[in-house]
Amino acid sequence: QDARPPFPPSTALSRFPHELGAPAAPLFDDFPSAPIAAASLCQVYNARLEGPSWVAVKFPRPNLTFILRRDLVLLRALCVLTAPFLPLNLGFGLGSIIDEFGRSLFEEIDYEQEADNAERFATLFADNPAVYVPRVERMLSSTHVLTTTWIEGSKMRNSQELIDQRLDPAALIRTGVICGLQQLLEFGYFHADPHPGNLFALSGQT
């Protein structure tokens, strides 16, 4: 989720001219030499814009498109070959399932689409003070770079840690349940990856 081995920062820095039309130096007042988090598909940096404005800058891992295509082809071939030997028709439609899985993966590494999703999500919850969605910095984002406002919050992994920070776990659970039900039943549009690396508890919000 957020603690995978990172790829070299030079790889991320080398992408700025191609993705945003300029190197990091004129775009950011301070760009760190190491990522703040590294996941399976991406890596995130905590960078500073002009003044006290901090942002999260997200990059996909190098050669990610090639790696995903290769692995999906191998996985699909394996499934198609083994499907006839699985009991109870468990192999029926496995190829189509892998195709759908691959389509979703490639959507996940399209950061322009992720930016659109974030802005739509923010609009849907604009009147809910208990839910905050980071703002997308469109001028610093592209298909392979996503820049949003930086969020200082507590990861919701351990209830005691939340209590130590004077946060109410029960209130956070209530907010999460209501928020989830709104997404499913009211908006028909939902966050499909709500793990602790993507959700934070903010002070003063329940």
GROMACS .gro file of C-alpha atoms in nm:
model
  206
    1GLN     CA    1   0.000   0.000   0.000
    2ASP     CA    2   0.264   0.258   0.093
    3ALA     CA    3   0.587   0.083   0.202
    4ARG     CA    4   0.721  -0.094  -0.108
    5PRO     CA    5   1.088  -0.053  -0.208
    6PRO     CA    6   1.113   0.285  -0.388
    7PHE     CA    7   1.257   0.345  -0.732
    8PRO     CA    8   1.537   0.608  -0.767
    9PRO     CA    9   1.419   0.971  -0.736
   10SER     CA   10   1.626   1.056  -1.047
   11THR     CA   11   1.378   0.848  -1.247
   12ALA     CA   12   1.089   1.062  -1.126
   13LEU     CA   13   1.280   1.389  -1.178
   14SER     CA   14   1.370   1.294  -1.534
   15ARG     CA   15   1.000   1.275  -1.626
   16PHE     CA   16   0.915   1.637  -1.545
   17PRO     CA   17   1.030   1.795  -1.877
   18HIS     CA   18   0.835   1.541  -2.084
   19GLU     CA   19   0.522   1.538  -1.865
   20LEU     CA   20   0.498   1.901  -1.750
   21GLY     CA   21   0.723   2.086  -1.996
   22ALA     CA   22   0.986   2.192  -1.743
   23PRO     CA   23   1.223   2.039  -1.485
   24ALA     CA   24   1.125   2.027  -1.118
   25ALA     CA   25   1.326   2.334  -1.011
   26PRO     CA   26   1.108   2.609  -1.163
   27LEU     CA   27   0.787   2.422  -1.082
   28PHE     CA   28   0.853   2.355  -0.712
   29ASP     CA   29   1.033   2.557  -0.448
   30ASP     CA   30   1.147   2.234  -0.288
   31PHE     CA   31   1.136   1.881  -0.430
   32PRO     CA   32   1.260   1.606  -0.192
   33SER     CA   33   1.538   1.359  -0.266
   34ALA     CA   34   1.334   1.063  -0.139
   35PRO     CA   35   0.966   0.962  -0.165
   36ILE     CA   36   0.730   0.979   0.131
   37ALA     CA   37   0.558   0.655   0.022
   38ALA     CA   38   0.601   0.384  -0.240
   39ALA     CA   39   0.323   0.146  -0.345
   40SER     CA   40   0.294  -0.137  -0.596
   41LEU     CA   41   0.201   0.088  -0.889
   42CYS     CA   42   0.327   0.432  -0.789
   43GLN     CA   43   0.550   0.650  -0.571
   44VAL     CA   44   0.457   0.973  -0.389
   45TYR     CA   45   0.669   1.276  -0.297
   46ASN     CA   46   0.590   1.554  -0.051
   47ALA     CA   47   0.696   1.869  -0.238
   48ARG     CA   48   0.660   2.241  -0.164
   49LEU     CA   49   0.521   2.504  -0.395
   50GLU     CA   50   0.575   2.877  -0.349
   51GLY     CA   51   0.538   2.974   0.018
   52PRO     CA   52   0.398   2.727   0.272
   53SER     CA   53   0.192   2.531   0.019
   54TRP     CA   54   0.273   2.158   0.023
   55VAL     CA   55   0.159   1.905  -0.234
   56ALA     CA   56   0.166   1.530  -0.296
   57VAL     CA   57   0.326   1.441  -0.631
   58LYS     CA   58   0.253   1.092  -0.761
   59PHE     CA   59   0.445   0.901  -1.031
   60PRO     CA   60   0.387   0.552  -1.173
   61ARG     CA   61   0.669   0.300  -1.143
   62PRO     CA   62   0.911   0.281  -1.439
   63ASN     CA   63   0.808   0.063  -1.735
   64LEU     CA   64   0.477  -0.001  -1.562
   65THR     CA   65   0.271  -0.030  -1.881
   66PHE     CA   66   0.506  -0.292  -2.026
   67ILE     CA   67   0.517  -0.488  -1.699
   68LEU     CA   68   0.138  -0.491  -1.663
   69ARG     CA   69   0.083  -0.598  -2.024
   70ARG     CA   70   0.339  -0.877  -1.990
   71ASP     CA   71   0.198  -1.007  -1.664
   72LEU     CA   72  -0.161  -0.992  -1.788
   73VAL     CA   73  -0.075  -1.186  -2.105
   74LEU     CA   74   0.101  -1.453  -1.898
   75LEU     CA   75  -0.181  -1.468  -1.643
   76ARG     CA   76  -0.448  -1.491  -1.913
   77ALA     CA   77  -0.261  -1.767  -2.096
   78LEU     CA   78  -0.221  -1.962  -1.772
   79CYS     CA   79  -0.590  -1.926  -1.689
   80VAL     CA   80  -0.706  -2.031  -2.035
   81LEU     CA   81  -0.480  -2.337  -2.027
   82THR     CA   82  -0.586  -2.450  -1.681
   83ALA     CA   83  -0.957  -2.356  -1.704
   84PRO     CA   84  -1.073  -2.688  -1.860
   85PHE     CA   85  -0.920  -2.884  -1.571
   86LEU     CA   86  -1.086  -2.690  -1.289
   87PRO     CA   87  -1.384  -2.858  -1.118
   88LEU     CA   88  -1.743  -2.728  -1.108
   89ASN     CA   89  -1.690  -2.506  -1.413
   90LEU     CA   90  -1.473  -2.272  -1.205
   91GLY     CA   91  -1.267  -2.197  -1.514
   92PHE     CA   92  -1.563  -2.070  -1.715
   93GLY     CA   93  -1.506  -1.710  -1.828
   94LEU     CA   94  -1.163  -1.675  -1.663
   95GLY     CA   95  -1.022  -1.509  -1.974
   96SER     CA   96  -1.293  -1.242  -1.966
   97ILE     CA   97  -1.233  -1.185  -1.595
   98ILE     CA   98  -0.861  -1.127  -1.658
   99ASP     CA   99  -0.946  -0.887  -1.944
  100GLU     CA  100  -1.172  -0.683  -1.714
  101PHE     CA  101  -0.907  -0.685  -1.441
  102GLY     CA  102  -0.652  -0.555  -1.692
  103ARG     CA  103  -0.884  -0.280  -1.811
  104SER     CA  104  -0.929  -0.161  -1.453
  105LEU     CA  105  -0.554  -0.168  -1.390
  106PHE     CA  106  -0.480   0.052  -1.690
  107GLU     CA  107  -0.750   0.296  -1.581
  108GLU     CA  108  -0.580   0.313  -1.241
  109ILE     CA  109  -0.249   0.430  -1.392
  110ASP     CA  110  -0.415   0.700  -1.603
  111TYR     CA  111  -0.371   1.000  -1.373
  112GLU     CA  112  -0.583   1.232  -1.585
  113GLN     CA  113  -0.875   1.001  -1.521
  114GLU     CA  114  -0.784   0.984  -1.151
  115ALA     CA  115  -0.782   1.364  -1.139
  116ASP     CA  116  -1.128   1.372  -1.300
  117ASN     CA  117  -1.251   1.119  -1.045
  118ALA     CA  118  -1.108   1.318  -0.753
  119GLU     CA  119  -1.274   1.639  -0.870
  120ARG     CA  120  -1.608   1.466  -0.923
  121PHE     CA  121  -1.580   1.306  -0.580
  122ALA     CA  122  -1.505   1.646  -0.425
  123THR     CA  123  -1.811   1.795  -0.593
  124LEU     CA  124  -2.036   1.516  -0.464
  125PHE     CA  125  -1.920   1.574  -0.105
  126ALA     CA  126  -1.889   1.953  -0.126
  127ASP     CA  127  -2.169   2.000   0.128
  128ASN     CA  128  -2.037   1.740   0.372
  129PRO     CA  129  -1.788   1.901   0.617
  130ALA     CA  130  -1.688   1.557   0.750
  131VAL     CA  131  -1.531   1.453   0.416
  132TYR     CA  132  -1.233   1.633   0.263
  133VAL     CA  133  -1.095   1.549  -0.082
  134PRO     CA  134  -0.749   1.684  -0.180
  135ARG     CA  135  -0.757   1.949  -0.452
  136VAL     CA  136  -0.598   1.854  -0.784
  137GLU     CA  137  -0.328   2.092  -0.909
  138ARG     CA  138  -0.412   2.068  -1.279
  139MET     CA  139  -0.117   2.277  -1.399
  140LEU     CA  140   0.118   2.027  -1.231
  141SER     CA  141  -0.059   1.710  -1.343
  142SER     CA  142  -0.061   1.497  -1.658
  143THR     CA  143  -0.134   1.141  -1.766
  144HIS     CA  144   0.168   1.019  -1.566
  145VAL     CA  145   0.199   1.283  -1.293
  146LEU     CA  146  -0.068   1.368  -1.038
  147THR     CA  147  -0.025   1.661  -0.800
  148THR     CA  148  -0.274   1.730  -0.520
  149THR     CA  149  -0.280   1.925  -0.197
  150TRP     CA  150  -0.090   1.755   0.084
  151ILE     CA  151  -0.301   1.613   0.369
  152GLU     CA  152  -0.164   1.585   0.723
  153GLY     CA  153  -0.369   1.317   0.893
  154SER     CA  154  -0.363   0.994   1.091
  155LYS     CA  155  -0.382   0.655   0.922
  156MET     CA  156  -0.679   0.453   1.040
  157ARG     CA  157  -0.494   0.133   1.125
  158ASN     CA  158  -0.494   0.136   1.504
  159SER     CA  159  -0.778   0.268   1.720
  160GLN     CA  160  -0.545   0.341   2.012
  161GLU     CA  161  -0.329   0.564   1.792
  162LEU     CA  162  -0.640   0.758   1.695
  163ILE     CA  163  -0.744   0.793   2.060
  164ASP     CA  164  -0.395   0.915   2.150
  165GLN     CA  165  -0.442   1.190   1.890
  166ARG     CA  166  -0.780   1.279   2.046
  167LEU     CA  167  -0.975   1.133   1.756
  168ASP     CA  168  -1.292   0.933   1.813
  169PRO     CA  169  -1.278   0.594   1.631
  170ALA     CA  170  -1.654   0.542   1.668
  171ALA     CA  171  -1.727   0.879   1.506
  172LEU     CA  172  -1.484   0.802   1.223
  173ILE     CA  173  -1.652   0.465   1.164
  174ARG     CA  174  -1.991   0.636   1.155
  175THR     CA  175  -1.864   0.889   0.900
  176GLY     CA  176  -1.711   0.610   0.690
  177VAL     CA  177  -2.031   0.405   0.688
  178ILE     CA  178  -2.252   0.703   0.600
  179CYS     CA  179  -2.005   0.815   0.334
  180GLY     CA  180  -1.992   0.465   0.186
  181LEU     CA  181  -2.369   0.430   0.178
  182GLN     CA  182  -2.400   0.769   0.008
  183GLN     CA  183  -2.156   0.659  -0.260
  184LEU     CA  184  -2.337   0.333  -0.327
  185LEU     CA  185  -2.702   0.429  -0.282
  186GLU     CA  186  -2.719   0.803  -0.351
  187PHE     CA  187  -2.439   0.889  -0.594
  188GLY     CA  188  -2.387   0.557  -0.772
  189TYR     CA  189  -2.018   0.651  -0.775
  190PHE     CA  190  -1.780   0.506  -0.519
  191HIS     CA  191  -1.419   0.490  -0.404
  192ALA     CA  192  -1.305   0.138  -0.493
  193ASP     CA  193  -0.974   0.134  -0.300
  194PRO     CA  194  -1.042   0.258   0.056
  195HIS     CA  195  -0.735   0.111   0.229
  196PRO     CA  196  -0.538   0.289   0.509
  197GLY     CA  197  -0.291   0.430   0.258
  198ASN     CA  198  -0.572   0.626   0.090
  199LEU     CA  199  -0.779   0.739   0.389
  200PHE     CA  200  -0.674   0.969   0.673
  201ALA     CA  201  -0.841   1.093   0.987
  202LEU     CA  202  -0.818   1.471   1.020
  203SER     CA  203  -0.819   1.661   1.344
  204GLY     CA  204  -1.150   1.834   1.406
  205GLN     CA  205  -1.341   1.621   1.154
  206THR     CA  206  -1.561   1.327   1.254
   0.00000   0.00000   0.00000
